[in-house]
PDB file of C-alpha atoms in Angstrom:
ATOM      1  CA  MET A 138       0.000   0.000   0.000  1.00  0.00           C
ATOM      2  CA  ASN A 139       1.283   3.478  -0.911  1.00  0.00           C
ATOM      3  CA  PRO A 140       1.685   5.394   2.393  1.00  0.00           C
ATOM      4  CA  TYR A 141       1.157   8.657   0.517  1.00  0.00           C
ATOM      5  CA  LYS A 142      -2.308   7.649  -0.734  1.00  0.00           C
ATOM      6  CA  ILE A 143      -4.092   9.381   2.133  1.00  0.00           C
ATOM      7  CA  GLU A 144      -7.742   8.632   2.795  1.00  0.00           C
ATOM      8  CA  GLY A 145      -9.961  11.654   3.380  1.00  0.00           C
ATOM      9  CA  PRO A 146     -11.147  13.646   5.043  1.00  0.00           C
ATOM     10  CA  ALA A 147      -7.665  14.740   6.003  1.00  0.00           C
ATOM     11  CA  LEU A 148      -5.742  17.859   6.909  1.00  0.00           C
ATOM     12  CA  ILE A 149      -2.168  17.936   5.629  1.00  0.00           C
ATOM     13  CA  SER A 150      -0.255  20.068   8.104  1.00  0.00           C
ATOM     14  CA  PHE A 151       2.362  21.955   6.085  1.00  0.00           C
ATOM     15  CA  SER A 152       4.973  23.687   8.248  1.00  0.00           C
ATOM     16  CA  GLY A 153       6.783  25.386   5.383  1.00  0.00           C
ATOM     17  CA  GLY A 154       9.945  23.318   5.899  1.00  0.00           C
ATOM     18  CA  ARG A 155      11.814  20.972   3.582  1.00  0.00           C
ATOM     19  CA  THR A 156      10.608  17.739   5.197  1.00  0.00           C
ATOM     20  CA  SER A 157       6.989  18.868   5.214  1.00  0.00           C
ATOM     21  CA  ALA A 158       7.222  19.930   1.566  1.00  0.00           C
ATOM     22  CA  TYR A 159       8.826  16.609   0.615  1.00  0.00           C
ATOM     23  CA  MET A 160       5.844  14.831   2.162  1.00  0.00           C
ATOM     24  CA  LEU A 161       3.387  17.119   0.391  1.00  0.00           C
ATOM     25  CA  TYR A 162       5.020  16.506  -2.983  1.00  0.00           C
ATOM     26  CA  HIS A 163       4.797  12.734  -2.623  1.00  0.00           C
ATOM     27  CA  ILE A 164       1.156  12.872  -1.505  1.00  0.00           C
ATOM     28  CA  LEU A 165       0.453  15.004  -4.560  1.00  0.00           C
ATOM     29  CA  GLN A 166       2.227  12.517  -6.814  1.00  0.00           C
ATOM     30  CA  ALA A 167       0.205   9.642  -5.345  1.00  0.00           C
ATOM     31  CA  TYR A 168      -2.859  11.378  -6.788  1.00  0.00           C
ATOM     32  CA  ASP A 169      -1.232  12.247 -10.134  1.00  0.00           C
ATOM     33  CA  GLY A 170      -0.968  15.920  -9.231  1.00  0.00           C
ATOM     34  CA  ASN A 171      -4.619  16.452  -8.228  1.00  0.00           C
ATOM     35  CA  LEU A 172      -5.603  16.080  -4.574  1.00  0.00           C
ATOM     36  CA  PRO A 173      -9.136  14.859  -3.760  1.00  0.00           C
ATOM     37  CA  SER A 174     -11.500  17.606  -2.580  1.00  0.00           C
ATOM     38  CA  ASP A 175     -11.480  16.287   1.008  1.00  0.00           C
ATOM     39  CA  LEU A 176      -7.675  16.560   1.405  1.00  0.00           C
ATOM     40  CA  TYR A 177      -6.794  20.043   2.661  1.00  0.00           C
ATOM     41  CA  VAL A 178      -3.280  21.465   2.773  1.00  0.00           C
ATOM     42  CA  THR A 179      -2.925  24.105   5.495  1.00  0.00           C
ATOM     43  CA  PHE A 180      -0.182  26.376   6.757  1.00  0.00           C
ATOM     44  CA  ALA A 181      -0.821  28.063  10.140  1.00  0.00           C
ATOM     45  CA  ASN A 182       1.114  31.332  10.188  1.00  0.00           C
ATOM     46  CA  THR A 183       2.222  32.859  13.494  1.00  0.00           C
ATOM     47  CA  GLY A 184       3.767  35.941  11.891  1.00  0.00           C
ATOM     48  CA  LYS A 185       7.202  34.910  13.181  1.00  0.00           C
ATOM     49  CA  GLU A 186       8.198  32.606  10.346  1.00  0.00           C
ATOM     50  CA  MET A 187      11.139  33.761   8.257  1.00  0.00           C
ATOM     51  CA  PRO A 188      10.283  35.542   4.974  1.00  0.00           C
ATOM     52  CA  GLU A 189      12.150  32.757   3.164  1.00  0.00           C
ATOM     53  CA  THR A 190       9.666  30.244   4.604  1.00  0.00           C
ATOM     54  CA  LEU A 191       6.705  32.178   3.226  1.00  0.00           C
ATOM     55  CA  ASP A 192       8.435  32.467  -0.156  1.00  0.00           C
ATOM     56  CA  PHE A 193       9.012  28.714  -0.178  1.00  0.00           C
ATOM     57  CA  ILE A 194       5.353  27.952   0.539  1.00  0.00           C
ATOM     58  CA  LYS A 195       4.345  30.222  -2.336  1.00  0.00           C
ATOM     59  CA  ASP A 196       6.871  28.452  -4.581  1.00  0.00           C
ATOM     60  CA  CYS A 197       5.324  25.090  -3.688  1.00  0.00           C
ATOM     61  CA  GLU A 198       1.913  26.426  -4.666  1.00  0.00           C
ATOM     62  CA  ASP A 199       3.171  27.830  -7.957  1.00  0.00           C
ATOM     63  CA  HIS A 200       5.468  24.988  -9.023  1.00  0.00           C
ATOM     64  CA  TRP A 201       3.091  22.187  -8.083  1.00  0.00           C
ATOM     65  CA  GLY A 202      -0.183  23.879  -8.925  1.00  0.00           C
ATOM     66  CA  LEU A 203      -1.999  23.154  -5.677  1.00  0.00           C
ATOM     67  CA  LYS A 204      -4.088  25.093  -3.183  1.00  0.00           C
ATOM     68  CA  ILE A 205      -2.530  25.778   0.211  1.00  0.00           C
ATOM     69  CA  HIS A 206      -4.811  27.340   2.816  1.00  0.00           C
ATOM     70  CA  TRP A 207      -2.880  30.069   4.645  1.00  0.00           C
ATOM     71  CA  LEU A 208      -4.437  30.390   8.116  1.00  0.00           C
ATOM     72  CA  GLU A 209      -4.014  32.804  11.013  1.00  0.00           C
ATOM     73  CA  MET A 210      -5.547  33.233  14.451  1.00  0.00           C
ATOM     74  CA  ARG A 211      -7.646  36.318  15.107  1.00  0.00           C
ATOM     75  CA  ILE A 212      -8.871  37.609  18.474  1.00  0.00           C
ATOM     76  CA  PHE A 213     -12.212  39.375  18.949  1.00  0.00           C
ATOM     77  CA  GLU A 214     -13.902  40.986  21.949  1.00  0.00           C
ATOM     78  CA  GLU A 215     -17.155  39.107  21.406  1.00  0.00           C
ATOM     79  CA  LYS A 216     -17.498  35.327  21.387  1.00  0.00           C
ATOM     80  CA  PRO A 217     -16.095  33.277  19.824  1.00  0.00           C
ATOM     81  CA  ILE A 218     -13.008  35.154  20.928  1.00  0.00           C
ATOM     82  CA  TYR A 219     -10.537  32.999  19.000  1.00  0.00           C
ATOM     83  CA  ARG A 220     -11.221  32.584  15.290  1.00  0.00           C
ATOM     84  CA  THR A 221      -9.466  31.304  12.199  1.00  0.00           C
ATOM     85  CA  GLU A 222      -9.011  33.613   9.233  1.00  0.00           C
ATOM     86  CA  GLU A 223      -7.760  32.569   5.821  1.00  0.00           C
ATOM     87  CA  VAL A 224      -5.122  34.886   4.354  1.00  0.00           C
ATOM     88  CA  THR A 225      -2.807  34.764   1.345  1.00  0.00           C
ATOM     89  CA  TYR A 226       0.900  35.014   0.663  1.00  0.00           C
ATOM     90  CA  GLU A 227       0.420  38.737   0.039  1.00  0.00           C
ATOM     91  CA  THR A 228      -1.658  39.431   3.174  1.00  0.00           C
ATOM     92  CA  ALA A 229       0.016  37.015   5.621  1.00  0.00           C
ATOM     93  CA  SER A 230       1.392  38.591   8.803  1.00  0.00           C
ATOM     94  CA  ARG A 231       5.139  39.130   8.773  1.00  0.00           C
ATOM     95  CA  LYS A 232       5.760  41.089  11.981  1.00  0.00           C
ATOM     96  CA  GLY A 233       4.517  38.626  14.602  1.00  0.00           C
ATOM     97  CA  GLU A 234       1.060  40.227  14.820  1.00  0.00           C
ATOM     98  CA  PRO A 235      -0.982  37.079  15.678  1.00  0.00           C
ATOM     99  CA  PHE A 236       1.621  35.941  18.222  1.00  0.00           C
ATOM    100  CA  ALA A 237       1.851  39.377  19.872  1.00  0.00           C
ATOM    101  CA  ALA A 238      -1.950  39.670  20.024  1.00  0.00           C
ATOM    102  CA  LEU A 239      -2.112  36.300  21.784  1.00  0.00           C
ATOM    103  CA  ILE A 240       0.475  37.364  24.364  1.00  0.00           C
ATOM    104  CA  ASP A 241      -1.502  40.574  24.959  1.00  0.00           C
ATOM    105  CA  ARG A 242      -4.675  38.548  25.465  1.00  0.00           C
ATOM    106  CA  LYS A 243      -3.062  36.060  27.863  1.00  0.00           C
ATOM    107  CA  LYS A 244      -1.047  38.760  29.662  1.00  0.00           C
ATOM    108  CA  MET A 245       1.830  36.321  29.954  1.00  0.00           C
ATOM    109  CA  LEU A 246       4.542  34.706  27.872  1.00  0.00           C
ATOM    110  CA  PRO A 247       4.303  31.100  26.712  1.00  0.00           C
ATOM    111  CA  ASN A 248       6.993  28.806  28.075  1.00  0.00           C
ATOM    112  CA  PRO A 249       8.129  25.184  27.717  1.00  0.00           C
ATOM    113  CA  LEU A 250       5.467  24.007  30.171  1.00  0.00           C
ATOM    114  CA  VAL A 251       2.615  26.238  28.985  1.00  0.00           C
ATOM    115  CA  ARG A 252       2.859  26.283  25.199  1.00  0.00           C
ATOM    116  CA  PHE A 253      -0.309  28.194  24.474  1.00  0.00           C
ATOM    117  CA  CYS A 254       1.348  29.602  21.353  1.00  0.00           C
ATOM    118  CA  THR A 255       1.384  26.150  19.748  1.00  0.00           C
ATOM    119  CA  THR A 256      -2.150  25.422  20.946  1.00  0.00           C
ATOM    120  CA  GLU A 257      -3.772  28.674  19.827  1.00  0.00           C
ATOM    121  CA  LEU A 258      -1.668  29.675  16.802  1.00  0.00           C
ATOM    122  CA  LYS A 259      -1.374  26.211  15.246  1.00  0.00           C
ATOM    123  CA  ILE A 260      -3.532  23.385  16.625  1.00  0.00           C
ATOM    124  CA  HIS A 261      -6.793  25.240  17.288  1.00  0.00           C
ATOM    125  CA  VAL A 262      -6.464  27.291  14.108  1.00  0.00           C
ATOM    126  CA  MET A 263      -6.401  24.121  11.997  1.00  0.00           C
ATOM    127  CA  LYS A 264      -9.032  22.381  14.124  1.00  0.00           C
ATOM    128  CA  ARG A 265     -11.489  25.255  13.543  1.00  0.00           C
ATOM    129  CA  PHE A 266     -10.709  25.169   9.827  1.00  0.00           C
ATOM    130  CA  MET A 267     -11.880  21.557   9.588  1.00  0.00           C
ATOM    131  CA  LYS A 268     -14.861  21.955  11.906  1.00  0.00           C
ATOM    132  CA  GLU A 269     -16.077  24.953   9.898  1.00  0.00           C
ATOM    133  CA  ARG A 270     -16.241  22.581   6.924  1.00  0.00           C
ATOM    134  CA  GLY A 271     -18.518  20.258   8.809  1.00  0.00           C
ATOM    135  CA  TYR A 272     -16.024  17.578   9.852  1.00  0.00           C
ATOM    136  CA  LYS A 273     -16.193  16.028  13.308  1.00  0.00           C
ATOM    137  CA  GLU A 274     -13.324  13.597  12.705  1.00  0.00           C
ATOM    138  CA  TRP A 275     -10.476  13.588  10.218  1.00  0.00           C
ATOM    139  CA  TYR A 276      -6.917  12.409   9.638  1.00  0.00           C
ATOM    140  CA  ASN A 277      -4.098  14.802  10.490  1.00  0.00           C
ATOM    141  CA  VAL A 278      -1.079  14.224   8.241  1.00  0.00           C
ATOM    142  CA  VAL A 279       2.253  15.280   9.736  1.00  0.00           C
ATOM    143  CA  GLY A 280       5.806  15.168   8.380  1.00  0.00           C
ATOM    144  CA  LEU A 281       7.605  13.018  10.935  1.00  0.00           C
ATOM    145  CA  ARG A 282      10.441  10.970   9.455  1.00  0.00           C
ATOM    146  CA  TYR A 283      11.735   7.466  10.160  1.00  0.00           C
ATOM    147  CA  ASP A 284      14.764   8.969  11.966  1.00  0.00           C
ATOM    148  CA  GLU A 285      12.528  10.794  14.488  1.00  0.00           C
ATOM    149  CA  PRO A 286      11.343   7.819  16.579  1.00  0.00           C
ATOM    150  CA  ARG A 287      10.659   9.795  19.775  1.00  0.00           C
ATOM    151  CA  ARG A 288       8.333  12.245  18.081  1.00  0.00           C
ATOM    152  CA  VAL A 289       6.631   9.428  16.192  1.00  0.00           C
ATOM    153  CA  SER A 290       6.124   7.550  19.462  1.00  0.00           C
ATOM    154  CA  ARG A 291       4.411  10.572  21.034  1.00  0.00           C
ATOM    155  CA  GLN A 292       2.057  10.884  18.061  1.00  0.00           C
ATOM    156  CA  LYS A 293       1.207   7.179  18.213  1.00  0.00           C
ATOM    157  CA  SER A 294       0.498   7.494  21.933  1.00  0.00           C
ATOM    158  CA  ALA A 295      -1.864  10.412  21.274  1.00  0.00           C
ATOM    159  CA  ASN A 296      -3.629   8.294  18.644  1.00  0.00           C
ATOM    160  CA  GLU A 297      -4.051   5.379  21.032  1.00  0.00           C
ATOM    161  CA  ASN A 298      -5.400   7.597  23.828  1.00  0.00           C
ATOM    162  CA  ASN A 299      -7.820   9.487  21.538  1.00  0.00           C
ATOM    163  CA  VAL A 300      -6.369  12.816  22.687  1.00  0.00           C
ATOM    164  CA  ASN A 301      -7.624  14.691  19.598  1.00  0.00           C
ATOM    165  CA  PRO A 302     -10.605  14.496  17.215  1.00  0.00           C
ATOM    166  CA  TRP A 303      -8.178  13.245  14.589  1.00  0.00           C
ATOM    167  CA  GLU A 304      -5.814  10.361  14.048  1.00  0.00           C
ATOM    168  CA  SER A 305      -2.331  11.435  13.027  1.00  0.00           C
ATOM    169  CA  LEU A 306      -0.877   9.788   9.938  1.00  0.00           C
ATOM    170  CA  MET A 307       2.891   9.786   9.375  1.00  0.00           C
ATOM    171  CA  PRO A 308       3.537   8.679   5.787  1.00  0.00           C
ATOM    172  CA  LEU A 309       7.243   9.583   5.902  1.00  0.00           C
ATOM    173  CA  TYR A 310       7.755   7.265   8.852  1.00  0.00           C
ATOM    174  CA  ASP A 311       5.824   4.502   7.098  1.00  0.00           C
ATOM    175  CA  ALA A 312       7.949   5.024   3.964  1.00  0.00           C
ATOM    176  CA  LYS A 313      11.138   4.963   6.096  1.00  0.00           C
ATOM    177  CA  VAL A 314      12.207   8.397   4.859  1.00  0.00           C
ATOM    178  CA  THR A 315      15.235   9.961   6.597  1.00  0.00           C
ATOM    179  CA  VAL A 316      16.703  13.451   6.568  1.00  0.00           C
ATOM    180  CA  GLN A 317      19.232  12.330   3.925  1.00  0.00           C
ATOM    181  CA  ASP A 318      16.383  11.433   1.566  1.00  0.00           C
ATOM    182  CA  VAL A 319      14.812  14.831   2.090  1.00  0.00           C
ATOM    183  CA  PHE A 320      17.923  16.871   1.376  1.00  0.00           C
ATOM    184  CA  LYS A 321      18.851  14.742  -1.634  1.00  0.00           C
ATOM    185  CA  PHE A 322      15.400  15.516  -3.022  1.00  0.00           C
ATOM    186  CA  TRP A 323      15.897  19.263  -2.654  1.00  0.00           C
ATOM    187  CA  GLU A 324      19.422  19.148  -4.066  1.00  0.00           C
ATOM    188  CA  ASP A 325      17.877  17.769  -7.269  1.00  0.00           C
ATOM    189  CA  SER A 326      14.906  20.152  -7.289  1.00  0.00           C
ATOM    190  CA  ASN A 327      14.541  23.257  -9.427  1.00  0.00           C
ATOM    191  CA  PHE A 328      13.629  25.317  -6.328  1.00  0.00           C
ATOM    192  CA  ASP A 329      14.372  25.089  -2.607  1.00  0.00           C
ATOM    193  CA  LEU A 330      13.907  26.761   0.761  1.00  0.00           C
ATOM    194  CA  ASN A 331      16.399  29.621   0.840  1.00  0.00           C
ATOM    195  CA  LEU A 332      17.579  28.965   4.410  1.00  0.00           C
ATOM    196  CA  PRO A 333      20.864  27.206   5.250  1.00  0.00           C
ATOM    197  CA  ASN A 334      21.040  23.528   6.076  1.00  0.00           C
ATOM    198  CA  HIS A 335      23.204  22.852   9.158  1.00  0.00           C
ATOM    199  CA  GLY A 336      23.792  19.134   9.477  1.00  0.00           C
ATOM    200  CA  GLY A 337      20.297  18.291   8.305  1.00  0.00           C
ATOM    201  CA  LYS A 338      18.596  21.062  10.303  1.00  0.00           C
ATOM    202  CA  THR A 339      17.115  24.359   9.174  1.00  0.00           C
ATOM    203  CA  LEU A 340      18.005  26.388  12.251  1.00  0.00           C
ATOM    204  CA  ALA A 341      15.787  29.375  11.452  1.00  0.00           C
ATOM    205  CA  GLY A 342      12.840  27.239  10.330  1.00  0.00           C
ATOM    206  CA  ASN A 343       9.378  27.672  11.877  1.00  0.00           C
ATOM    207  CA  CYS A 344       9.288  30.618  14.336  1.00  0.00           C
ATOM    208  CA  ASP A 345      12.687  32.241  13.832  1.00  0.00           C
ATOM    209  CA  LEU A 346      13.866  32.323  17.478  1.00  0.00           C
ATOM    210  CA  CYS A 347      11.303  29.992  19.056  1.00  0.00           C
ATOM    211  CA  PHE A 348      12.068  29.560  22.761  1.00  0.00           C
ATOM    212  CA  LEU A 349      11.976  25.780  22.288  1.00  0.00           C
ATOM    213  CA  LYS A 350      15.102  25.971  20.151  1.00  0.00           C
ATOM    214  CA  GLY A 351      18.287  25.230  22.038  1.00  0.00           C
ATOM    215  CA  MET A 352      20.435  28.073  23.315  1.00  0.00           C
ATOM    216  CA  LYS A 353      23.261  27.049  21.021  1.00  0.00           C
ATOM    217  CA  THR A 354      20.918  27.084  18.018  1.00  0.00           C
ATOM    218  CA  THR A 355      19.460  30.442  19.049  1.00  0.00           C
ATOM    219  CA  THR A 356      22.839  32.114  19.497  1.00  0.00           C
ATOM    220  CA  MET A 357      24.051  30.704  16.172  1.00  0.00           C
ATOM    221  CA  ILE A 358      21.092  32.384  14.466  1.00  0.00           C
ATOM    222  CA  LEU A 359      21.661  35.620  16.388  1.00  0.00           C
ATOM    223  CA  LYS A 360      25.306  35.692  15.380  1.00  0.00           C
ATOM    224  CA  GLU A 361      24.138  36.181  11.776  1.00  0.00           C
ATOM    225  CA  ARG A 362      20.855  38.011  12.466  1.00  0.00           C
ATOM    226  CA  PRO A 363      20.912  39.909  15.796  1.00  0.00           C
ATOM    227  CA  ASP A 364      17.925  41.967  14.630  1.00  0.00           C
ATOM    228  CA  LEU A 365      15.675  38.909  14.984  1.00  0.00           C
ATOM    229  CA  ALA A 366      15.863  39.277  18.777  1.00  0.00           C
ATOM    230  CA  ASP A 367      14.033  42.622  18.695  1.00  0.00           C
ATOM    231  CA  TRP A 368      10.501  41.188  18.623  1.00  0.00           C
ATOM    232  CA  TRP A 369      11.209  38.562  21.306  1.00  0.00           C
ATOM    233  CA  ALA A 370      12.916  41.084  23.591  1.00  0.00           C
ATOM    234  CA  GLU A 371       9.992  43.471  23.086  1.00  0.00           C
ATOM    235  CA  GLN A 372       7.516  40.806  24.256  1.00  0.00           C
ATOM    236  CA  GLU A 373       9.617  40.026  27.332  1.00  0.00           C
ATOM    237  CA  GLU A 374       9.851  43.700  28.246  1.00  0.00           C
ATOM    238  CA  LYS A 375       6.123  44.242  27.594  1.00  0.00           C
ATOM    239  CA  ILE A 376       5.123  41.538  30.074  1.00  0.00           C
ATOM    240  CA  ALA A 377       7.678  42.720  32.647  1.00  0.00           C
ATOM    241  CA  ARG A 378       6.334  46.276  32.318  1.00  0.00           C
ATOM    242  CA  SER A 379       2.778  45.025  32.763  1.00  0.00           C
ATOM    243  CA  ALA A 380       3.793  43.133  35.916  1.00  0.00           C
ATOM    244  CA  ARG A 381       5.476  46.251  37.318  1.00  0.00           C
ATOM    245  CA  ASP A 382       2.287  48.261  36.731  1.00  0.00           C
ATOM    246  CA  VAL A 383       0.142  45.651  38.502  1.00  0.00           C
ATOM    247  CA  LEU A 384       2.483  45.024  41.449  1.00  0.00           C
ATOM    248  CA  GLY A 385       3.655  48.599  41.860  1.00  0.00           C
ATOM    249  CA  ARG A 386       7.271  47.571  42.243  1.00  0.00           C
ATOM    250  CA  GLU A 387      10.313  46.719  40.164  1.00  0.00           C
ATOM    251  CA  VAL A 388      10.157  43.342  38.418  1.00  0.00           C
ATOM    252  CA  SER A 389      13.087  41.654  36.755  1.00  0.00           C
ATOM    253  CA  THR A 390      12.560  41.085  33.062  1.00  0.00           C
ATOM    254  CA  ALA A 391      10.079  38.400  32.091  1.00  0.00           C
ATOM    255  CA  THR A 392      11.477  35.575  29.989  1.00  0.00           C
ATOM    256  CA  PHE A 393      10.114  32.860  27.715  1.00  0.00           C
ATOM    257  CA  ARG A 394      12.393  30.424  29.569  1.00  0.00           C
ATOM    258  CA  LYS A 395      13.523  30.642  33.183  1.00  0.00           C
ATOM    259  CA  ASP A 396      16.598  28.492  32.495  1.00  0.00           C
ATOM    260  CA  ARG A 397      18.289  30.971  30.171  1.00  0.00           C
ATOM    261  CA  PRO A 398      18.952  34.707  29.851  1.00  0.00           C
ATOM    262  CA  PRO A 399      16.449  37.059  28.182  1.00  0.00           C
ATOM    263  CA  TYR A 400      16.772  37.558  24.435  1.00  0.00           C
ATOM    264  CA  ILE A 401      18.470  40.937  24.749  1.00  0.00           C
ATOM    265  CA  GLU A 402      21.318  39.223  26.645  1.00  0.00           C
ATOM    266  CA  LEU A 403      21.487  36.367  24.144  1.00  0.00           C
ATOM    267  CA  VAL A 404      22.423  38.939  21.492  1.00  0.00           C
ATOM    268  CA  ASP A 405      25.468  39.935  23.588  1.00  0.00           C
ATOM    269  CA  ILE A 406      26.401  36.281  24.167  1.00  0.00           C
ATOM    270  CA  SER A 407      26.194  35.514  20.454  1.00  0.00           C
ATOM    271  CA  SER A 408      28.622  38.327  19.651  1.00  0.00           C
ATOM    272  CA  GLN A 409      31.337  37.116  22.033  1.00  0.00           C
ATOM    273  CA  PRO A 410      34.194  35.109  20.475  1.00  0.00           C
ATOM    274  CA  ASN A 411      34.154  31.375  21.220  1.00  0.00           C
ATOM    275  CA  GLN A 412      31.010  31.611  23.378  1.00  0.00           C
ATOM    276  CA  ILE A 413      28.923  29.475  20.995  1.00  0.00           C
ATOM    277  CA  ASP A 414      31.704  26.947  20.379  1.00  0.00           C
ATOM    278  CA  ASP A 415      32.173  26.524  24.137  1.00  0.00           C
ATOM    279  CA  MET A 416      28.533  25.512  24.684  1.00  0.00           C
ATOM    280  CA  PHE A 417      28.109  21.821  25.379  1.00  0.00           C
ATOM    281  CA  GLY A 418      25.287  20.312  23.338  1.00  0.00           C
ATOM    282  CA  ASP A 419      21.967  22.057  22.876  1.00  0.00           C
ATOM    283  CA  ASP A 420      18.854  22.298  25.066  1.00  0.00           C
ATOM    284  CA  GLY A 421      16.213  22.329  22.354  1.00  0.00           C
ATOM    285  CA  MET A 422      12.760  20.821  22.788  1.00  0.00           C
ATOM    286  CA  SER A 423      10.377  19.413  20.208  1.00  0.00           C
ATOM    287  CA  CYS A 424       7.162  21.187  19.270  1.00  0.00           C
ATOM    288  CA  PHE A 425       4.020  20.535  17.210  1.00  0.00           C
ATOM    289  CA  CYS A 426       5.775  22.346  14.358  1.00  0.00           C
ATOM    290  CA  ASN A 427       7.862  20.087  12.136  1.00  0.00           C
ATOM    291  CA  ASP A 428      10.688  20.760   9.683  1.00  0.00           C
TER     292      ASP A 428
END
């Protein structure tokens, strides 16, 4: 059986990365270039993806002739407060607007234990998209490879425990696809994601400086693009300022992670000679977003 011949109704979760696009291409080929009407390709935009990611998604649409639903979270005063809005490449947020609006609404920063950014900006956005089309159950197709056994195991556990109204399908795992297969595919392609590949990883993929990325990864990105810290530092300062106003006293800066310095200090660390090389390993964590 062809693992890419997905049975509908199904939502193909496209992250905008190379692995996810590889999966999408092979699903498309399984249907001779024309997806059934009950297979939906969606990209949930937080506003903090790199411009190169958005360009790559548009290239996939244009080169492969398929419809990708660009989705964003919107917040309203009246119920339902959280809603899903469909946008386009041209109108998609590029300055972190949905993410910042969510932080304003929650009056706190997400963190490794409370990942409301993933829940509200990704999972619920796509869930509403399917429910608005009348589906109560569907397959959720994610790009987890054969060389990502831990992440695959977590998805299988969620399936077995009926955590979500969908069952996750992992065709790349079933096809035993590894990161080497993915990058060989893009080496031979007539277009590619215009972000560097570091040992099989796209460091700036998904949200550019996501707090779930390891400190070593984050400082490596900042070494080349210190300006990317501006938005993250602004959110940390905004929440710290809000806490000072409520408590009426000085509050140390709020952070997305308590086990590392704030983003403004990470910029300084990234600029110091040998600091990155001296770091032992990386402290990254996995997220719903895939490469």
